[in-house]
mmCIF file of C-alpha atoms and ligand atoms in Angstrom:
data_model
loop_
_atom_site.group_PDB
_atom_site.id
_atom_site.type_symbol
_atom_site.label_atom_id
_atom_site.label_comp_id
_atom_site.label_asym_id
_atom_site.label_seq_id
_atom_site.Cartn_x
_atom_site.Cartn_y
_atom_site.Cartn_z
ATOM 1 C CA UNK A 10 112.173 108.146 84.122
ATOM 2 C CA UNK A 11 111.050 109.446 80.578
ATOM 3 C CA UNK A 12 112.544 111.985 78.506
ATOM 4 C CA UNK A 13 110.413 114.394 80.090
ATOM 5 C CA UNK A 14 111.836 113.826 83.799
ATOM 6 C CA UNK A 15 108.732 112.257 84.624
ATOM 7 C CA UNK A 16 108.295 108.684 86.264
ATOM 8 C CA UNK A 17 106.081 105.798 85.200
ATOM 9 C CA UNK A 18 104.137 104.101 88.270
ATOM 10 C CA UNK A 19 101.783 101.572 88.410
ATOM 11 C CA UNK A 20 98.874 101.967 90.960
ATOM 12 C CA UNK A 21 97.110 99.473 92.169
ATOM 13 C CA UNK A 22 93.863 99.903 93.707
ATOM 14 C CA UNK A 23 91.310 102.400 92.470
ATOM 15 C CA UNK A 24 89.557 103.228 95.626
ATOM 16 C CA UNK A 25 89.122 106.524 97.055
ATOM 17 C CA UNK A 26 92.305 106.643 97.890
ATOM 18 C CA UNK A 27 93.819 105.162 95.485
ATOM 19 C CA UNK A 28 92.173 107.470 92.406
ATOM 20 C CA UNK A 29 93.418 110.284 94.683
ATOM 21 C CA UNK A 30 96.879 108.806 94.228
ATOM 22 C CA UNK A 31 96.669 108.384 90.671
ATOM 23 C CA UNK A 32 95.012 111.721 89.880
ATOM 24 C CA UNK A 33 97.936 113.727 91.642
ATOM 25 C CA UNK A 34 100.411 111.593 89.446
ATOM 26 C CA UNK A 35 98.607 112.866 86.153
ATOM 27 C CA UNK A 36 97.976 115.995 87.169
ATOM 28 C CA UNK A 37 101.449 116.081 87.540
ATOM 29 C CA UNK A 38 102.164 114.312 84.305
ATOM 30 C CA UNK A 39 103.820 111.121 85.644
ATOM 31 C CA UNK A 40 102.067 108.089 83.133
ATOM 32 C CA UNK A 41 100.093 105.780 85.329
ATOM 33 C CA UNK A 42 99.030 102.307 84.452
ATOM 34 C CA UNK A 43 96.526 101.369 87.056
ATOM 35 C CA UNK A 44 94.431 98.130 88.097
ATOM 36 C CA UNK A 45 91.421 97.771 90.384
ATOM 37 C CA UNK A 46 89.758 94.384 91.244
ATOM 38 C CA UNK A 47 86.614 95.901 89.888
ATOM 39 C CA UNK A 48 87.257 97.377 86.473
ATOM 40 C CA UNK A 49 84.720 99.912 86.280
ATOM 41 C CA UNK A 50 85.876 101.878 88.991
ATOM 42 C CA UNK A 51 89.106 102.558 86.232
ATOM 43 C CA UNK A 52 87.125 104.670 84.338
ATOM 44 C CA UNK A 53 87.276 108.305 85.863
ATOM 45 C CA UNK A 54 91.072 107.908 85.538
ATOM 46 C CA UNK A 55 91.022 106.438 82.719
ATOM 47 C CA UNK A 56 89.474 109.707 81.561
ATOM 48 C CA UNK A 57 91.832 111.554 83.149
ATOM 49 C CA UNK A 58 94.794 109.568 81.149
ATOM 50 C CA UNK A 59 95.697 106.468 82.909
ATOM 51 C CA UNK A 60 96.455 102.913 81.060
ATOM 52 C CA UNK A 61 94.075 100.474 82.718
ATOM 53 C CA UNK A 62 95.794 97.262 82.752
ATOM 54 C CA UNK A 63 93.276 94.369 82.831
ATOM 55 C CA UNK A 64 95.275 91.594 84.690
ATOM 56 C CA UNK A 65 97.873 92.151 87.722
ATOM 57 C CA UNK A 66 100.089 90.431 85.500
ATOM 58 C CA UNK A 67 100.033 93.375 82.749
ATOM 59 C CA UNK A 68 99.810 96.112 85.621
ATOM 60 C CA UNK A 69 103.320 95.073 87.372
ATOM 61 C CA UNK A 70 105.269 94.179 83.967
ATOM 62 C CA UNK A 71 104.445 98.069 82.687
ATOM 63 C CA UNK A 72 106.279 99.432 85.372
ATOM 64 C CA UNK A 73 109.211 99.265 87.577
ATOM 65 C CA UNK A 74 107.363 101.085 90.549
ATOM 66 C CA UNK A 75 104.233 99.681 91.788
ATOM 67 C CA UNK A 76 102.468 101.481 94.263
ATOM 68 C CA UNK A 77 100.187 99.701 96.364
ATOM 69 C CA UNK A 78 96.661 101.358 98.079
ATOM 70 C CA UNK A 79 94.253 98.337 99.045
ATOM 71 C CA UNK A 80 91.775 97.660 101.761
ATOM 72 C CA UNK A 81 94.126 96.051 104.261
ATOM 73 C CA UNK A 82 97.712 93.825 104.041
ATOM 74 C CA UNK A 83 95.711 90.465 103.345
ATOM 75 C CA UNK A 84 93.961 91.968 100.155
ATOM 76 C CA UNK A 85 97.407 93.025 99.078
ATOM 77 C CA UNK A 86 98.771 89.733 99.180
ATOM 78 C CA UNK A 87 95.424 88.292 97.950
ATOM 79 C CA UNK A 88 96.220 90.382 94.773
ATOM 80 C CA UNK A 89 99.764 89.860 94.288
ATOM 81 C CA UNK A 90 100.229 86.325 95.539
ATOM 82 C CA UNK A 91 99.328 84.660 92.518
ATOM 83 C CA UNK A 92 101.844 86.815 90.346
ATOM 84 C CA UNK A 93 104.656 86.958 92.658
ATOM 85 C CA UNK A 94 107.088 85.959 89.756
ATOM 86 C CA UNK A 95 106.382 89.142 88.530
ATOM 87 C CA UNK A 96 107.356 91.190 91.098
ATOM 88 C CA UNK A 97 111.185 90.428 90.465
ATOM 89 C CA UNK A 98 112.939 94.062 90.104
ATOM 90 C CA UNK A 99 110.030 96.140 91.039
ATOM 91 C CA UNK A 100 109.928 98.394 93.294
ATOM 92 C CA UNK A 101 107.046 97.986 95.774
ATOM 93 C CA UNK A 102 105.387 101.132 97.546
ATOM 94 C CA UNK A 103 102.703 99.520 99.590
ATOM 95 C CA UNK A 104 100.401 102.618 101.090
ATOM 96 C CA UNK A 105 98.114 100.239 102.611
ATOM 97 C CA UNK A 106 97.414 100.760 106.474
ATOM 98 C CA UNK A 107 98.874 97.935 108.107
ATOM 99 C CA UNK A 108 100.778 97.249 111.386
ATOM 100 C CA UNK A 109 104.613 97.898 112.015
ATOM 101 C CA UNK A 110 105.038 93.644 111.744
ATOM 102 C CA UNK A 111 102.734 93.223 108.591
ATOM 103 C CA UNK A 112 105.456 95.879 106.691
ATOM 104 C CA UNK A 113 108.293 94.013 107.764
ATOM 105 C CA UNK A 114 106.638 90.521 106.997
ATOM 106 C CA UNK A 115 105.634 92.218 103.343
ATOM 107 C CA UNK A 116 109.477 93.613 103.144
ATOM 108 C CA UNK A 117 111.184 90.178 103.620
ATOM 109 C CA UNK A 118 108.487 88.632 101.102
ATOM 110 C CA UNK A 119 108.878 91.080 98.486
ATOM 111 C CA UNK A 120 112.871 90.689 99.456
ATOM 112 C CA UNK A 121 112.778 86.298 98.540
ATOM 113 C CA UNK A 122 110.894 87.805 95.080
ATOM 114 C CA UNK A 123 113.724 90.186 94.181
ATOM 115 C CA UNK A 124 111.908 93.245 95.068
ATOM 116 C CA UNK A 125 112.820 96.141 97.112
ATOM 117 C CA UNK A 126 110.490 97.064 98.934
ATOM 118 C CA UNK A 127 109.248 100.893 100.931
ATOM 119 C CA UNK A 128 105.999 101.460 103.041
ATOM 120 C CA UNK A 129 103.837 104.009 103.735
ATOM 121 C CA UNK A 130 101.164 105.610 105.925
ATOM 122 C CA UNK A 131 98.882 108.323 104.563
ATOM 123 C CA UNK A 132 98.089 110.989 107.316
ATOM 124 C CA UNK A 133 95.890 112.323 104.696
ATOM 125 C CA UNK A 134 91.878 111.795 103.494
ATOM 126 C CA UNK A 135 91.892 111.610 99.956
ATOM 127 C CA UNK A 136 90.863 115.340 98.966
ATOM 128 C CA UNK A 137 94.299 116.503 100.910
ATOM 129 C CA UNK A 138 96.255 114.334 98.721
ATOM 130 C CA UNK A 139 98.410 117.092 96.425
ATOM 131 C CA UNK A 140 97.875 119.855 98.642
ATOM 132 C CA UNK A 141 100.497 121.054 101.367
ATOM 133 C CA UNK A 142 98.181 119.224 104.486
ATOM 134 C CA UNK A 143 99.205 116.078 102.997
ATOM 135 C CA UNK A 144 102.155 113.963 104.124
ATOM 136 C CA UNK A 145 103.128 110.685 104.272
ATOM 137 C CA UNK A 146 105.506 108.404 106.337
ATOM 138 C CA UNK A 147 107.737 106.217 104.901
ATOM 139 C CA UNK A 148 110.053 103.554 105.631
ATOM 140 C CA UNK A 149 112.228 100.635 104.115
ATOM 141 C CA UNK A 150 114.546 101.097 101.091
ATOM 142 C CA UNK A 151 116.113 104.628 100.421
ATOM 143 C CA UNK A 152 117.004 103.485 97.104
ATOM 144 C CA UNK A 153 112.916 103.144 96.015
ATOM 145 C CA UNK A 154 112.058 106.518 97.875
ATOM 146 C CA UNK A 155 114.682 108.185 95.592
ATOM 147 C CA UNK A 156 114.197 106.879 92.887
ATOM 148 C CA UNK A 157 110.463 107.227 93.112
ATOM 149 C CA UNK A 158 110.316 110.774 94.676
ATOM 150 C CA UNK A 159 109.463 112.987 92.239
ATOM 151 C CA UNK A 160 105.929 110.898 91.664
ATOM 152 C CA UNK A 161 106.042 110.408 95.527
ATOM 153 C CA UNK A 162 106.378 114.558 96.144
ATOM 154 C CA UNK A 163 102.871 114.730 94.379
ATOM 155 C CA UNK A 164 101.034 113.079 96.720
ATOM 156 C CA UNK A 165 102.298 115.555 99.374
ATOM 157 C CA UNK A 166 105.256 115.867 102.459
ATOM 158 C CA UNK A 167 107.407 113.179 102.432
ATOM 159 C CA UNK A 168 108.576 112.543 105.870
ATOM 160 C CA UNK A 169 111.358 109.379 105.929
ATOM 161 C CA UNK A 170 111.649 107.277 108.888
ATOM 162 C CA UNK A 171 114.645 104.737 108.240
ATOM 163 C CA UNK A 172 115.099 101.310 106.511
ATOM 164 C CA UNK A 173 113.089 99.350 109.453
ATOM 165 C CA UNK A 174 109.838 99.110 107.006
ATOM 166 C CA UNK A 175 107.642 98.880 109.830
ATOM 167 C CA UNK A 176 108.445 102.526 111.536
ATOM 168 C CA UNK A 177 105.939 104.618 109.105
ATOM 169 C CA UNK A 178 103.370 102.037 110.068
ATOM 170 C CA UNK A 179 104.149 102.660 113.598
ATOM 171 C CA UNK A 180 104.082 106.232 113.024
ATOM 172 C CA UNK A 181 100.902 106.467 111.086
ATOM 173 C CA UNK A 182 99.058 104.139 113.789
ATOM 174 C CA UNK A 183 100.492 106.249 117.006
ATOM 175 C CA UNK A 184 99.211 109.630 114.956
ATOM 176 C CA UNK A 185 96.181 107.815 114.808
ATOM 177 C CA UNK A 186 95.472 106.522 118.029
ATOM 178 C CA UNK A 187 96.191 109.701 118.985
ATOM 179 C CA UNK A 188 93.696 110.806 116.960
ATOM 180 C CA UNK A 189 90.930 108.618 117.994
ATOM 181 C CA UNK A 190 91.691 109.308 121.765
ATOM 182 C CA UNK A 191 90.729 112.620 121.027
ATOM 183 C CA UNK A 192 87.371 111.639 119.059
ATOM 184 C CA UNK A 193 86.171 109.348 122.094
ATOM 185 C CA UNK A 194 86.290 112.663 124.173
ATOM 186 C CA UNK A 195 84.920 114.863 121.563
ATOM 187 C CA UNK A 196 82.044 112.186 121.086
ATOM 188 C CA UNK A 197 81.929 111.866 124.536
ATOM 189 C CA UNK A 198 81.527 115.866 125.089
ATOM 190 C CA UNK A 199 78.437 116.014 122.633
ATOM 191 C CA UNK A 200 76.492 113.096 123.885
ATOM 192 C CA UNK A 201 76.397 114.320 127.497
ATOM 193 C CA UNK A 202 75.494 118.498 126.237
ATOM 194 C CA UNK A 203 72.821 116.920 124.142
ATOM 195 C CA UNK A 204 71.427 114.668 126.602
ATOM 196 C CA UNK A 205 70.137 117.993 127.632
ATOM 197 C CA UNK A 206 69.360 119.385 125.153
ATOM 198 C CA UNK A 207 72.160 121.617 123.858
ATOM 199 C CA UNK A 208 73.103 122.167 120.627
ATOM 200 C CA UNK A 209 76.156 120.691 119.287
ATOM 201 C CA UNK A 210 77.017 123.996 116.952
ATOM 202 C CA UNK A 211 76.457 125.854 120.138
ATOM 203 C CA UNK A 212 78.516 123.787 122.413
ATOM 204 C CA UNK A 213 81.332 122.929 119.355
ATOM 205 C CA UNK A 214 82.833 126.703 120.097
ATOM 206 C CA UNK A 215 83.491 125.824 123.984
ATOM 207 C CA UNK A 216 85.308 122.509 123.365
ATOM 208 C CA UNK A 217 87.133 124.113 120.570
ATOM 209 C CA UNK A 218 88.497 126.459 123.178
ATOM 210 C CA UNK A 219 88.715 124.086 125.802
ATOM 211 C CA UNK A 220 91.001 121.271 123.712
ATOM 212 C CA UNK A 221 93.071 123.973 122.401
ATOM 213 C CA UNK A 222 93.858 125.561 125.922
ATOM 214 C CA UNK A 223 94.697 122.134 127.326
ATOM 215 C CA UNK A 224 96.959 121.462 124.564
ATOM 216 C CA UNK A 225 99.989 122.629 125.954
ATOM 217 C CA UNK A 226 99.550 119.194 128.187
ATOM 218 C CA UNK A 227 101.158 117.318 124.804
ATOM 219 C CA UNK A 228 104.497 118.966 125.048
ATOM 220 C CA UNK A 229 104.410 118.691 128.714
ATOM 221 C CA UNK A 230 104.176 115.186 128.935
ATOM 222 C CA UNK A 231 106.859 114.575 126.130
ATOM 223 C CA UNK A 232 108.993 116.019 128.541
ATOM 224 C CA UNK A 233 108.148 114.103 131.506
ATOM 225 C CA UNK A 234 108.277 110.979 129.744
ATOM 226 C CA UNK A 235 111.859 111.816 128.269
ATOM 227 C CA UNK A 236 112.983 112.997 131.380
ATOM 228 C CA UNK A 237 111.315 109.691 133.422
ATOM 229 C CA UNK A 238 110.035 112.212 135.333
ATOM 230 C CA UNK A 239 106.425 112.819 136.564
ATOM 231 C CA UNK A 240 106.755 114.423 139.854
ATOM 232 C CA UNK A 241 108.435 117.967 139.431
ATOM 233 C CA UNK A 242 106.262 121.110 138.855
ATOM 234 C CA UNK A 243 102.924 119.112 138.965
ATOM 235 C CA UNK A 244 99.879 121.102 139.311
ATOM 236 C CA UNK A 245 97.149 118.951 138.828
ATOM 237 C CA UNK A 246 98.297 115.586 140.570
ATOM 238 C CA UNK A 247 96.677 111.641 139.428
ATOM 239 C CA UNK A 248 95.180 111.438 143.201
ATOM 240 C CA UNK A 249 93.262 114.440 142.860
ATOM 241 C CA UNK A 250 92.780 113.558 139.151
ATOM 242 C CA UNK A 251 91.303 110.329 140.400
ATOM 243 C CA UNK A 252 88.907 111.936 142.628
ATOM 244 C CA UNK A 253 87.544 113.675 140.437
ATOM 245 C CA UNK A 254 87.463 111.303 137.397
ATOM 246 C CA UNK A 255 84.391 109.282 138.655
ATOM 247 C CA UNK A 256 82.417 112.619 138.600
ATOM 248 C CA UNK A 257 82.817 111.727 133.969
ATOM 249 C CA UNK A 258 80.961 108.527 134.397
ATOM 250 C CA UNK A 259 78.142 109.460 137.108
ATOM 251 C CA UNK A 260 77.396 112.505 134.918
ATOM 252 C CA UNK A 261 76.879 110.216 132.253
ATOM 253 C CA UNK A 262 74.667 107.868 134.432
ATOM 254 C CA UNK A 263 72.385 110.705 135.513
ATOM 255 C CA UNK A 264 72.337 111.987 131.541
ATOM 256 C CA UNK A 265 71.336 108.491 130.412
ATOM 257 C CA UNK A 266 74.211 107.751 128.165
ATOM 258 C CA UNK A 267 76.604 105.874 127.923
ATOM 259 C CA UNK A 268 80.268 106.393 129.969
ATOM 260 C CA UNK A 269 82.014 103.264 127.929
ATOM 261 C CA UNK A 270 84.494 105.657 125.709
ATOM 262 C CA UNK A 271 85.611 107.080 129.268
ATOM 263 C CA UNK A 272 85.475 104.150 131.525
ATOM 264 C CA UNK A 273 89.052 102.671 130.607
ATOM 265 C CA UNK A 274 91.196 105.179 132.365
ATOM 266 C CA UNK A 275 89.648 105.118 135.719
ATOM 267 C CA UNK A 276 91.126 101.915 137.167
ATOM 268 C CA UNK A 277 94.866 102.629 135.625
ATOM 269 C CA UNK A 278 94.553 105.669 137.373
ATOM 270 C CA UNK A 279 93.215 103.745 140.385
ATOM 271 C CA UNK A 280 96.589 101.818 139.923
ATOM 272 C CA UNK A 281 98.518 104.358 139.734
ATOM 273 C CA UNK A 282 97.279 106.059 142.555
ATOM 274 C CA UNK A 283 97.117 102.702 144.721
ATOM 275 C CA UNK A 284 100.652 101.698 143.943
ATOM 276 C CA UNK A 285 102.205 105.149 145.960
ATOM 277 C CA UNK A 286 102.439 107.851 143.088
ATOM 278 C CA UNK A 287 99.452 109.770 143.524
ATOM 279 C CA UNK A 288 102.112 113.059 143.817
ATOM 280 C CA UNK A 289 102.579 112.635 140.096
ATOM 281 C CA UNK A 290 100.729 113.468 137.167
ATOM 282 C CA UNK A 291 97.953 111.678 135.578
ATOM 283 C CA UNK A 292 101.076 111.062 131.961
ATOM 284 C CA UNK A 293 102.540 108.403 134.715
ATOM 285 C CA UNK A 294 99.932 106.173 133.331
ATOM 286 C CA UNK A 295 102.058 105.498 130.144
ATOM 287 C CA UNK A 296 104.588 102.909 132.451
ATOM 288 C CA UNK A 297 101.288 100.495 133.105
ATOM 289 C CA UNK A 298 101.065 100.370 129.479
ATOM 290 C CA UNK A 299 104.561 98.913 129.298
ATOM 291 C CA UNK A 300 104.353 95.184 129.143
HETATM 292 N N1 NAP B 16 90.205 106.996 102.610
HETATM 293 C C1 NAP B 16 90.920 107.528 103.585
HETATM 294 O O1 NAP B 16 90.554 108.528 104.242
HETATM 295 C C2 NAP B 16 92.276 106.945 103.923
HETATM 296 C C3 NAP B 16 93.215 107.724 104.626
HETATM 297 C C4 NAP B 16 94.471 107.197 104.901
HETATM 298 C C5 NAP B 16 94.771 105.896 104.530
HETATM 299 N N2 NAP B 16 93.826 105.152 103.866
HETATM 300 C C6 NAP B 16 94.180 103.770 103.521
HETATM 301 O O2 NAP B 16 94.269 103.635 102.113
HETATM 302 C C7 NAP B 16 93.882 102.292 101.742
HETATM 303 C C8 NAP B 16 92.780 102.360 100.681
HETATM 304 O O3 NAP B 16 91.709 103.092 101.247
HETATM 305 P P1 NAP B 16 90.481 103.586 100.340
HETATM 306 O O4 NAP B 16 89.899 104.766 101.030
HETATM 307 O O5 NAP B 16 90.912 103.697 98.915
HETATM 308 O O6 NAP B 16 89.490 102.334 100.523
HETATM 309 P P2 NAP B 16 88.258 101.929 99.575
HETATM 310 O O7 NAP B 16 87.681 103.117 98.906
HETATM 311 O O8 NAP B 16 87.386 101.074 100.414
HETATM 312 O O9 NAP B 16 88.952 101.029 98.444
HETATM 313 C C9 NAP B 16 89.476 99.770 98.765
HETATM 314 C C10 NAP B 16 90.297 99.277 97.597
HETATM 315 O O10 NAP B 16 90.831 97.985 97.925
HETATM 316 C C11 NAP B 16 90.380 97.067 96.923
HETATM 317 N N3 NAP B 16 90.209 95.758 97.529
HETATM 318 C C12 NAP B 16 89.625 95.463 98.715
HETATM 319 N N4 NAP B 16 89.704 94.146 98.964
HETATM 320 C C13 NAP B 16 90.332 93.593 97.903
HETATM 321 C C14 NAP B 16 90.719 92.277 97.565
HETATM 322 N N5 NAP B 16 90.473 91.253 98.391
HETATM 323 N N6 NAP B 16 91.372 92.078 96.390
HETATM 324 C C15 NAP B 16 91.621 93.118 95.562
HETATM 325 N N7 NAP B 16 91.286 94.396 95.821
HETATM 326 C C16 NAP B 16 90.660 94.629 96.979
HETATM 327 C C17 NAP B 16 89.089 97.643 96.395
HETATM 328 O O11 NAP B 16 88.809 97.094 95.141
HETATM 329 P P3 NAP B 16 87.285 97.062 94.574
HETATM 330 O O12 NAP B 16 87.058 98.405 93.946
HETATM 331 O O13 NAP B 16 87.291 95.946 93.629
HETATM 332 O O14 NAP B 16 86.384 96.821 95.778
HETATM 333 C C18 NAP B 16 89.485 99.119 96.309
HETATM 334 O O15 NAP B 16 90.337 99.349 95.211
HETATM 335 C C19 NAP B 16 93.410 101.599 103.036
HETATM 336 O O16 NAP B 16 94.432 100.801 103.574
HETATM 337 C C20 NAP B 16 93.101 102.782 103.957
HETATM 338 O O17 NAP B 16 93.216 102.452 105.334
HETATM 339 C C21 NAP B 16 92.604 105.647 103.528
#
């Protein structure tokens, strides 16, 4: 920390979100010293006050916390690989998106080098970063997330998950898939209106409606699941569900488009259905994902 209370980080990576990262830090006057692969995407922050450093090397001796935001795990250890010598008592915050097992291989790597080592998963775009919508998962060493929380607090909510490294990534991948789930529908929605013809700013008010009616089926099913049970108080039961699910893909047919984003759930309800629990609801589909 400097006299000033602030802390020094080093970022590496100077992509979009990365210069999000390190514009939050100066706005909030932590010192940066940042890298990028390709140096002339340093110079907005540069402006902005950031030390570019021009090797890896340079970057991870300025500082004891290094924050890393690259494409994916293997550029990350394409990066730091060849300097691993220097990443003996740094602190490593790696907010790439990764897996739960690429964290925890990254943790006991950066562990053999003498570096402690916290993840992260951004459940942010980089505009959000320093403004309340913002938060971030983390997970692995409590000692790094205090020491580097006052830089960390700029990027937004900090929401700690435990020492297992690879729980934010499995966090930040479940809020995601989540996520996506809910764009194939969406997508899905607007293809088959337009296929005749209707407007997707006209239609957009109706499935606003719609998805936010039906959302009362998340905390619902939380409850089933805890409770193992998908039987009591159904009202709209998998066999019926079933039935009526087919109804998604000929509409498509007859539109023209495609069904693919839907097609999936039909024969695991099918299953479900087949293998006697038709009585429950359609949420009983989560125990034939179980391996
Ligand atoms: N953008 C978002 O909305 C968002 C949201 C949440 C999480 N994230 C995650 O944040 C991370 C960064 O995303 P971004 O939006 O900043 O991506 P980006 O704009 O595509 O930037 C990618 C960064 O990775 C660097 N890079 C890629 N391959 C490399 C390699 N082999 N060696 C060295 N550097 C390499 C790039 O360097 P060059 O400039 O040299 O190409 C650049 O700094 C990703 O893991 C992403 O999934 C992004």
């Amino acid at each position: 920390m400097t006299e000033h209370g602030k802390t020094p980080v080093t970022v590496l990576g100077l992509g979009a979100m990365g210069t999000a990262l390190v514009e939050a830090l100066l706005a909030a006057g932590h010192p940066v010293t940042a890298w990028n692969r390709t140096p002339g995407r340093a110079e907005g922050v540069a402006a902005k006050g950031a030390s570019v450093a021009s090797t890896v090397s340079e970057a991870l001796a300025a500082n004891k916390i290094v924050i890393a935001c690259l494409l994916d795990y293997d550029s990350v250890h394409e990066v730091l690989d060849p300097v691993a010598a220097g990443l003996e008592g740094r602190q490593l915050i790696n907010l790439t998106n990764g897996t739960p097992g690429q964290a925890r291989e990254m943790s006991a790597w950066a562990g053999q080098l003498g570096a402690e080592y916290l993840d992260g998963g951004i459940m942010a775009i980089p505009p959000m970063i320093g403004t309340p919508a913002a938060f971030i998962f983390y997970s692995g060493s409590g000692s790094v997330l205090a020491h580097a929380r006052s830089a960390l607090d700029t990027f937004g909510g900090v929401k700690y998950l435990g020492v297992d490294p690879g729980l934010a990534p499995l966090h930040d991948i479940a809020l995601l898939s989540g996520m996506y789930g809910n764009f194939m529908g969406v997508i899905q929605a607007f293809a088959l209106v337009g296929s005749a013809g209707v407007k997707a700013r006209e239609f957009a008010p109706l499935l606003r409606d719609w998805l936010a009616a039906m959302g009362g089926f998340l905390d619902r099913a939380a409850e089933q699941i805890d409770d193992g049970d998908y039987v009591t108080g159904v009202v709209s039961n998998i066999a019926m569900q079933a039935g009526a699910y087919p109804n998604l893909l000929k509409a498509a047919e007859e539109q023209g488009i495609s069904a693919e984003l839907l097609t999936p759930l039909q024969p695991l309800m099918d299953k479900r259905v087949a293998a006697g629990h038709g009585a429950e609801d359609l949420i009983g589909v989560i125990e034939l994902l179980k391996k």
